[in-house]
Short mmCIF file of C-alpha atoms in Angstrom, two decimals:
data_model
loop_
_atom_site.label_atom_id
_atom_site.label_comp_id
_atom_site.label_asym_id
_atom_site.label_seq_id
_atom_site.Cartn_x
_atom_site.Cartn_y
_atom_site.Cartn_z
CA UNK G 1 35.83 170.98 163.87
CA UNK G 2 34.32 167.61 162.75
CA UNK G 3 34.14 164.13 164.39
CA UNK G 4 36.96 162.12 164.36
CA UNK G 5 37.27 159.22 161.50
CA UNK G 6 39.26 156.21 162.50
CA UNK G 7 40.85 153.45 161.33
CA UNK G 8 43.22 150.98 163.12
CA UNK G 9 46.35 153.19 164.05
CA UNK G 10 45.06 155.75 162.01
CA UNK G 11 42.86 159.11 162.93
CA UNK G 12 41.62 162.07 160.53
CA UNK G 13 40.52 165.17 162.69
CA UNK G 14 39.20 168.00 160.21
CA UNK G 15 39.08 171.55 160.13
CA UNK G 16 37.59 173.81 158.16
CA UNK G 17 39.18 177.60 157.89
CA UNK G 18 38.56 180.29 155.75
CA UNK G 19 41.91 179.49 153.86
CA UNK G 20 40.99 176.03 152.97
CA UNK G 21 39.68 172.36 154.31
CA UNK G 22 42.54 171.54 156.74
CA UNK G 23 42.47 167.48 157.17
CA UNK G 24 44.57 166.26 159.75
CA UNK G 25 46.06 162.85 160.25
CA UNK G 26 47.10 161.01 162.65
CA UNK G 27 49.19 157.52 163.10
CA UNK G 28 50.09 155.13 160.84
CA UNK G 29 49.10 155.75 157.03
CA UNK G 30 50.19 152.47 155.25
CA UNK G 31 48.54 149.62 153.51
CA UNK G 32 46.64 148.55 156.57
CA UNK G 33 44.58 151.29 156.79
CA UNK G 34 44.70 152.62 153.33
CA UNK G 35 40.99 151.36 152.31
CA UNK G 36 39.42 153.51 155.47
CA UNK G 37 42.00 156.00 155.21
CA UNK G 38 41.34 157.18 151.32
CA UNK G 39 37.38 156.83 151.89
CA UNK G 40 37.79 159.26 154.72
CA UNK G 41 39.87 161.59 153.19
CA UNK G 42 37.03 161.63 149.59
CA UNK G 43 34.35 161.66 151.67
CA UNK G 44 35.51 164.95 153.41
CA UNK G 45 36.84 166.44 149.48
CA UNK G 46 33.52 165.83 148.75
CA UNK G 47 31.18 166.87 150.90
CA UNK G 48 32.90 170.53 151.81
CA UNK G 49 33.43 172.99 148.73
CA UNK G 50 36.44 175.11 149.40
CA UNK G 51 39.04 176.35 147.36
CA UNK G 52 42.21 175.00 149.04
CA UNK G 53 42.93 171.41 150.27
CA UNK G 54 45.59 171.37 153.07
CA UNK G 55 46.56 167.46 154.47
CA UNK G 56 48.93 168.20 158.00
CA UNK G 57 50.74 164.99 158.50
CA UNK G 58 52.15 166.58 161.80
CA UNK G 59 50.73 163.54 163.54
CA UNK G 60 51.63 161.06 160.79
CA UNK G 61 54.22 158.04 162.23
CA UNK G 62 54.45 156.34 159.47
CA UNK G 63 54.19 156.41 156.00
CA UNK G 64 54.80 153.81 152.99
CA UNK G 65 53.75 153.10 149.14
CA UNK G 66 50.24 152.95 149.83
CA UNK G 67 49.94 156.06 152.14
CA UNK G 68 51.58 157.93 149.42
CA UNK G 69 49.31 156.63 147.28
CA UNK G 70 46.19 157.88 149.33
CA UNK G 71 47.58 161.10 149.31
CA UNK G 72 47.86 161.23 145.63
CA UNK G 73 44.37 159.91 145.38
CA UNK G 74 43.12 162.69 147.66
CA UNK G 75 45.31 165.30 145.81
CA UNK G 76 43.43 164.70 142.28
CA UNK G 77 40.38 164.62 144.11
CA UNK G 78 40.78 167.92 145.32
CA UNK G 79 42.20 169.50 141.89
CA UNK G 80 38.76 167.52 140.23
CA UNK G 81 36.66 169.84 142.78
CA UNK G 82 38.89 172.83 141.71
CA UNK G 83 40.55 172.96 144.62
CA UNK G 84 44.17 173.62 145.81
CA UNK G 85 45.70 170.87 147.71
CA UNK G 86 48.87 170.81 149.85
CA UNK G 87 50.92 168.92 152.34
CA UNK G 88 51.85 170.42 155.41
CA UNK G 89 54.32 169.75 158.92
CA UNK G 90 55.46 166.46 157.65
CA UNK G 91 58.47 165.11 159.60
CA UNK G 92 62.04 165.20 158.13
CA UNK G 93 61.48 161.43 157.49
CA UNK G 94 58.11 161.07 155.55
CA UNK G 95 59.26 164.57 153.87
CA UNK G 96 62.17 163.24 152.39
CA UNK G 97 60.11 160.14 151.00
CA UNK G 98 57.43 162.20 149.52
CA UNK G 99 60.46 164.24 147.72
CA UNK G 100 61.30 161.00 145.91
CA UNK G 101 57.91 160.48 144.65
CA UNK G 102 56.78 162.63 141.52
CA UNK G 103 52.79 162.84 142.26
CA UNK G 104 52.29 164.48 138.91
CA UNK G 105 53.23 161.79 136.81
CA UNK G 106 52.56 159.05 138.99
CA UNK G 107 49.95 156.40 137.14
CA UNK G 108 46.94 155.07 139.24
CA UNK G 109 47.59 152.65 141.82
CA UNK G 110 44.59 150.21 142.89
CA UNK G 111 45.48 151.56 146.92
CA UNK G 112 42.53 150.90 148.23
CA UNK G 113 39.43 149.57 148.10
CA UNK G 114 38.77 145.88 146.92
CA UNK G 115 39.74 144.94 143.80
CA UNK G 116 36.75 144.03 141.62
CA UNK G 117 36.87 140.31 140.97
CA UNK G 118 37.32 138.95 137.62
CA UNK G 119 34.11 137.80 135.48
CA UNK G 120 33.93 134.96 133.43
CA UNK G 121 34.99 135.86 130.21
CA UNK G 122 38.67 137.63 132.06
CA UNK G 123 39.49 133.93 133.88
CA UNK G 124 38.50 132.31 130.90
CA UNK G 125 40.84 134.76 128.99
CA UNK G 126 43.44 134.94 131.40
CA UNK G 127 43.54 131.26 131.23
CA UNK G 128 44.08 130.55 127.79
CA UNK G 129 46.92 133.46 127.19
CA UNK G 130 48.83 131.51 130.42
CA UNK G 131 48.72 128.70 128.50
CA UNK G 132 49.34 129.69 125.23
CA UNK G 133 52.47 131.50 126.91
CA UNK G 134 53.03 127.90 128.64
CA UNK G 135 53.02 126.22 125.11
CA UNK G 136 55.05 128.32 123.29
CA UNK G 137 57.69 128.51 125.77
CA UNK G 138 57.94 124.68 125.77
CA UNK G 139 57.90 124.64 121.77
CA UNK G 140 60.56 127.15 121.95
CA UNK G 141 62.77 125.42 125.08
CA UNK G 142 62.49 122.25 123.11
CA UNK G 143 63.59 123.45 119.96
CA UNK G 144 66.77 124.81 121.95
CA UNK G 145 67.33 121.97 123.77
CA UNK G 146 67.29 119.62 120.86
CA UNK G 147 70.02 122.47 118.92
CA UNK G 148 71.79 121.95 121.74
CA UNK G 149 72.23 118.46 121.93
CA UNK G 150 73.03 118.37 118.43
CA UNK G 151 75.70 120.86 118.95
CA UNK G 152 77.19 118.73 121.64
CA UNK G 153 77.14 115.43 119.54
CA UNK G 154 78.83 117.07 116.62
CA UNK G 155 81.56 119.12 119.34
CA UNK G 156 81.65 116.58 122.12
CA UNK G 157 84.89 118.68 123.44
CA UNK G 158 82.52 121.76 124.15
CA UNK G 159 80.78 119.39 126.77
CA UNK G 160 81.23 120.09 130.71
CA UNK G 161 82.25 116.77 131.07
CA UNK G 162 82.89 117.20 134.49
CA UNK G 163 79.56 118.43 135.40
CA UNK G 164 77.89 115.61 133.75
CA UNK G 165 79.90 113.19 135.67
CA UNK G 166 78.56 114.77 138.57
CA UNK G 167 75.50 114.95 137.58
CA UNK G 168 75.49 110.78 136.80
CA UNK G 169 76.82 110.20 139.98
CA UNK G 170 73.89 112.20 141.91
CA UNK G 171 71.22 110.75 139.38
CA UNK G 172 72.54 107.31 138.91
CA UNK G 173 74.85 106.42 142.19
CA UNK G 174 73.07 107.99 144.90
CA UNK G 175 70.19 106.73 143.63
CA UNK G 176 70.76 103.22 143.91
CA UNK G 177 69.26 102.39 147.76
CA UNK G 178 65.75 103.79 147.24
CA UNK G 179 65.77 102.02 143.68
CA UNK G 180 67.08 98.87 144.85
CA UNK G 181 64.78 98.81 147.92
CA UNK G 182 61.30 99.88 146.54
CA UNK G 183 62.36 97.22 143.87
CA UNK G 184 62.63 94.45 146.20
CA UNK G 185 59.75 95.09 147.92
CA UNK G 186 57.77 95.03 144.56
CA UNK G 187 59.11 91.85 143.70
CA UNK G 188 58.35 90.29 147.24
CA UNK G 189 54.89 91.91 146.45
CA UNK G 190 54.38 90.66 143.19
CA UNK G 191 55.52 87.20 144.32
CA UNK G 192 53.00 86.69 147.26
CA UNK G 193 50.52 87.85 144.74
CA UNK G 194 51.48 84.86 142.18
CA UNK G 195 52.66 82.23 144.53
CA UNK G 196 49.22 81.96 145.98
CA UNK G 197 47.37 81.43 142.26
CA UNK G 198 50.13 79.22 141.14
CA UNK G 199 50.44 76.85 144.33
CA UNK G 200 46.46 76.17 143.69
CA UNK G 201 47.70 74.83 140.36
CA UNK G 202 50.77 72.91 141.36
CA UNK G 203 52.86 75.23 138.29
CA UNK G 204 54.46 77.40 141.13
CA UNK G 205 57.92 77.08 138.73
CA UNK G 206 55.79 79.59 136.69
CA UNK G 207 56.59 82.23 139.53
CA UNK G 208 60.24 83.02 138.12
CA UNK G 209 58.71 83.58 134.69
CA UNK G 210 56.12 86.24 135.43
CA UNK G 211 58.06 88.24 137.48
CA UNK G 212 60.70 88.39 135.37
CA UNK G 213 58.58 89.21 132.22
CA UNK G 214 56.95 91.84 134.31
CA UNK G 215 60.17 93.79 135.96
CA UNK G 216 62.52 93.76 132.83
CA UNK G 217 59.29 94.95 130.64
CA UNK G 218 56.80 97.11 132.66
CA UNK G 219 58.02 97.04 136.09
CA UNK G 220 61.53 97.88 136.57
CA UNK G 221 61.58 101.18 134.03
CA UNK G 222 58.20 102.40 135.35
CA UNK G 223 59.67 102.26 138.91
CA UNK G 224 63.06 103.63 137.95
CA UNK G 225 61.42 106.55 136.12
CA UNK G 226 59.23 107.46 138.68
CA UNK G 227 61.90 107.48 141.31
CA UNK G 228 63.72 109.35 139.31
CA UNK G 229 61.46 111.94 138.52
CA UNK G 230 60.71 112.51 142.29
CA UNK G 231 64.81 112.65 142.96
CA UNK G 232 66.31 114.12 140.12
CA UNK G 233 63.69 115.82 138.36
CA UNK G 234 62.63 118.16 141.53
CA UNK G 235 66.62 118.30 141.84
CA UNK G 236 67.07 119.66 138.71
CA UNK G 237 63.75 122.27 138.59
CA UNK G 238 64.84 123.86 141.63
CA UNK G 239 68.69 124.03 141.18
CA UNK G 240 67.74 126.14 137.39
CA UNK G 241 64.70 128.11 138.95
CA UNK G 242 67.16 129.17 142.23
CA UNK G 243 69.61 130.37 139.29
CA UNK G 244 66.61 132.15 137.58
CA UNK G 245 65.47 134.14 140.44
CA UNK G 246 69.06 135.11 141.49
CA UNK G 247 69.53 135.76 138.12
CA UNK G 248 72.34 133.81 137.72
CA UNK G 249 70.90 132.97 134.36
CA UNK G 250 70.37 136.22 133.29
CA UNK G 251 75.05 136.84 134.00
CA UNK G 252 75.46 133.29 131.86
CA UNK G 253 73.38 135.19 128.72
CA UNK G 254 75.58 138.62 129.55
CA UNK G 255 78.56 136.51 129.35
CA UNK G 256 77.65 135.19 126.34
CA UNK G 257 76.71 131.96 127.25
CA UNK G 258 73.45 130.11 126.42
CA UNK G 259 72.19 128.51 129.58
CA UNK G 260 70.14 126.08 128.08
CA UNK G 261 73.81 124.62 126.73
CA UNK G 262 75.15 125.17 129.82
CA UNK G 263 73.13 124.00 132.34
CA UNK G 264 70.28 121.72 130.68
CA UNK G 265 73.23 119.19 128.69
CA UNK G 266 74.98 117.85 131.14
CA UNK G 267 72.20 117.49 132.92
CA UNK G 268 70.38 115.11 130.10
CA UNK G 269 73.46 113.48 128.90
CA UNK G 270 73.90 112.38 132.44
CA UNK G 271 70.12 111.18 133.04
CA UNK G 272 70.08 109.38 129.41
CA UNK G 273 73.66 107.81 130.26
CA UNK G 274 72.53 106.29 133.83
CA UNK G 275 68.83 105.49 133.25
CA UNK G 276 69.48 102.13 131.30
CA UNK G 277 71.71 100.98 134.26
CA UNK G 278 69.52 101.69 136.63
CA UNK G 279 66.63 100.11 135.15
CA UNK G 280 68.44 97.22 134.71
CA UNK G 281 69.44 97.12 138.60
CA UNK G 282 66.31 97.31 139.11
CA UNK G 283 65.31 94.25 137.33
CA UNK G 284 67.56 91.98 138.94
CA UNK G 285 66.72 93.03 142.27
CA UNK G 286 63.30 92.57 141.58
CA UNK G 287 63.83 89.61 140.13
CA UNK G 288 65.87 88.68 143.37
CA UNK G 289 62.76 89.69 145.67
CA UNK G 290 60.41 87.51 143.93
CA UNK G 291 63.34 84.75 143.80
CA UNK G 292 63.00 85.00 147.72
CA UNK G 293 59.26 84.31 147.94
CA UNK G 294 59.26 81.44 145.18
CA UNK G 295 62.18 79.71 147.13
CA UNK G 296 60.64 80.34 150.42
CA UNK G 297 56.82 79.32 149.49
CA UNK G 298 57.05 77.14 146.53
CA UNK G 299 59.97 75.06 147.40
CA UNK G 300 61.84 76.09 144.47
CA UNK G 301 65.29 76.08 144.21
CA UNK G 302 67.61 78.78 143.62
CA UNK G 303 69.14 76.70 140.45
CA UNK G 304 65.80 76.15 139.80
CA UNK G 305 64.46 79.44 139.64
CA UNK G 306 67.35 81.28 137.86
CA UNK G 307 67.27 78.63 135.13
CA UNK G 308 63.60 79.10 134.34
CA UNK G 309 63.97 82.87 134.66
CA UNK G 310 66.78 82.94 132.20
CA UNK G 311 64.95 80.78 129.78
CA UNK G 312 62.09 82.85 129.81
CA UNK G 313 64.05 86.45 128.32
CA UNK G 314 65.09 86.95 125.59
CA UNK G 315 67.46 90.32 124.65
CA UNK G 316 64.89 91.96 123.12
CA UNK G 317 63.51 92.24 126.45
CA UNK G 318 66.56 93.95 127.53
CA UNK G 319 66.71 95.82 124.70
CA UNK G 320 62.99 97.72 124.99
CA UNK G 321 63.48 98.23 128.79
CA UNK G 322 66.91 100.26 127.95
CA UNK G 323 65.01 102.15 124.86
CA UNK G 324 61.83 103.10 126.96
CA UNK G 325 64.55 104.01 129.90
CA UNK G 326 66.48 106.16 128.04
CA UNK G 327 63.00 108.05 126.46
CA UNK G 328 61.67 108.47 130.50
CA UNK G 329 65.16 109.76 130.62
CA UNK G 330 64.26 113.03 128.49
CA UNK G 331 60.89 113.31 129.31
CA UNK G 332 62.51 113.74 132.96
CA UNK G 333 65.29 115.35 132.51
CA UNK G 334 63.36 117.93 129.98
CA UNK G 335 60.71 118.63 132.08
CA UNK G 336 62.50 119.41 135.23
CA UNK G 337 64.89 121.77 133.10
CA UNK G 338 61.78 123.38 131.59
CA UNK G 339 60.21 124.07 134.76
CA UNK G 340 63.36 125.32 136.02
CA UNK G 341 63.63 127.92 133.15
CA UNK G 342 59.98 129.00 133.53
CA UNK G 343 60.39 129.41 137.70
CA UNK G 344 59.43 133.56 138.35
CA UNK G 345 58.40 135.13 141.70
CA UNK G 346 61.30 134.04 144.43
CA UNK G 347 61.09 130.99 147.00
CA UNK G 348 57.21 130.42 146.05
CA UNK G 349 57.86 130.36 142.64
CA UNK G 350 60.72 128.08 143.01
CA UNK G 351 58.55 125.56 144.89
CA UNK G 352 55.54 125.46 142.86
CA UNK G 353 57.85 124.70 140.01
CA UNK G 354 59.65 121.53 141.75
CA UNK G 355 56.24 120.64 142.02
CA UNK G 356 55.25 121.11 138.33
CA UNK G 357 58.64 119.43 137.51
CA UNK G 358 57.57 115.99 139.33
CA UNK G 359 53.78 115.93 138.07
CA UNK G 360 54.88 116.81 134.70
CA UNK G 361 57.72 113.97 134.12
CA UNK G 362 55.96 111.21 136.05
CA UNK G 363 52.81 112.35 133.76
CA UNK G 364 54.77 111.89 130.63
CA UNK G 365 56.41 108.75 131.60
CA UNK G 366 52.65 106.94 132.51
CA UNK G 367 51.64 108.34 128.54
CA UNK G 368 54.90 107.30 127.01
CA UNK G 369 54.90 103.67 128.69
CA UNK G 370 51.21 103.48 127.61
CA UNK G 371 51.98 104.88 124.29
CA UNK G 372 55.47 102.35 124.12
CA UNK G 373 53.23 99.19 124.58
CA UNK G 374 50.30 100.11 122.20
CA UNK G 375 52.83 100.86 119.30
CA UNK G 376 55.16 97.89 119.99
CA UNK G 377 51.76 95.79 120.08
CA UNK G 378 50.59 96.98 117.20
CA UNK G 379 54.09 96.50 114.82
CA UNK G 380 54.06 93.20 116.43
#
């Protein structure tokens, strides 16, 4: 008999017979204790040469994937010594789970022991294939989406109409207090900020004009978008990646169905219909909260103020706020869907894609508004 190797909730007592190395466990043999349990069990194979192998799991309470695991380990051990190897007084339980297990064919299984940590060149290379996969999904998801769209235009009957209606009331309706709100308090902002240069000059009629100029052109879609994206673009990542890990997805495509048709078009019909409106609610109530300040601090009067804010905008104005709206629209809209479609691995997986979904459109809609004004300046 040979001293006692432990492990927490596990114990190896061995024997050694004239029939064979007799290793006997004791405990729990699971993932826990795989690491000391499979080093104890080789380091015994090892060091005794005998012809037969025999593991007694009479004492064994419990057994899962990566006890099995260490047994197989041990087993080719033992057959790479020349040695016999055998399992022995295993309960009815842990018997009948070894029986579905075929230890022959079984490939190896990193049980134990610490994984050896990737160099430089594997993170490096690991990195680029994830995003070579990442762009040539989006290439791909984009060309379908775009078919898609098409396909709709030309067949506007093949449309769920009534899902995009819903999906215009939850983007554009319920929507409406947290626009309106952060709006106004911009434009109370913004006013404070130009009341107090413009008083020093006595021009403080001047107020109505810069905010104005600054919420129908800059302001008001750059707030509405980013709103938006927080809302409705997490909305919309997480509703498609819950369908993609309950593989609701997976029954539209055996149905013959095309989700991206299915679930991404009403979705960006809906965001493209309501953006325009809400960007343009969002200018007047801007407009509005610097309207308060200049009334309130400059003297101004209402008539006053509304007259020299109408005289300053022209349609155009209009015009390029409802363009750049409706382009934040399917930079929104498209990346929550895309994110949605690429969500694997459960609740985690679902999460970290909401959260991918929100960088990734507000990202877009910074570039695009920066892009938007550099080409308009330069045709100009």
């Amino acid at each position: 008999m040979y001293p006692q190797r432990t492990a927490s909730d596990f114990s190896l007592r061995v024997e050694s017979a004239k029939d064979g190395l007799y290793l006997m466990m004791q405990g729990r043999l699971d993932r826990e204790n795989a690491e000391v349990s499979l080093q104890a069990l080789m380091d015994q194979i090892d060091v005794h040469r005998v012809q037969a192998v025999h593991a007694d799991l009479s004492g064994v309470t419990y057994l899962d994937g990566a006890g099995i695991s260490v047994l197989v380990a041990a087993e080719r051990q033992a057959k790479a010594k020349g040695a016999t190897f055998s399992i022995q007084n295993a309960s009815l339980q842990i018997s009948g789970f070894l029986g579905l297990v075929d230890r022959e064919n079984l490939e190896d299984c990193p049980v134990c022991g610490r994984r050896r940590s990737a160099g430089l060149i594997e993170r490096l290379g690991g990195s680029t294939i994830r995003i070579v996969r990442d762009v040539l999904f989006q290439i791909t998801f984009v060309g379908e989406l775009a078919f898609a769209l098409l396909h709709s235009m030309r067949h506007p009957g093949k449309v769920r109409w009534g899902d995009t209606v819903g999906n215009m009331e939850r983007v554009g309706v319920d929507a409406l207090p947290i626009v309106g709100l952060i709006s106004l308090l911009v434009g109370l902002v913004m006013g404070f900020q130009g009341a107090v240069s413009l008083q020093t000059y006595g021009v403080g009629i001047l107020l109505s004009k810069l905010i104005s100029l600054v919420m129908v052109q800059e302001m008001g879609p750059l707030i509405t978008a980013i709103i938006v994206a927080g809302r409705s673009g997490s909305a919309f990542a997480s509703e498609i990646g819950t369908m993609k890990v309950s593989e609701e997805l997976d029954a539209l495509t055996t149905m013959g169905l095309a989700p991206t048709r299915f679930v991404a078009v009403p979705k960006l019909l809906a965001m493209i219909v309501v953006m325009p409106f809400l960007t343009l609610f969002s200018d007047i109530v801007g407009v509005i909260g610097g309207m308060i300040v200049g009334v309130a601090m400059l003297n101004v009067s209402y008539a006053g103020y509304m007259n020299e804010t109408l005289s300053s905008l022209d349609l155009w104005y209009l015009i390029h706020g409802g363009i750049k709206s409706m382009i934040f629209a399917v930079l929104i809209a498209g990346s929550g869907c895309l994110r949605g479609f690429q969500t694997e691995g459960g609740a985690e997986g679902v999460g970290r894609q909401t959260t991918s979904a929100v960088v990734t459109g507000i990202f877009l809609v910074v570039l695009a508004n920066a892009l938007y004004r550099i080409g308009l300046q330069a045709w100009n």
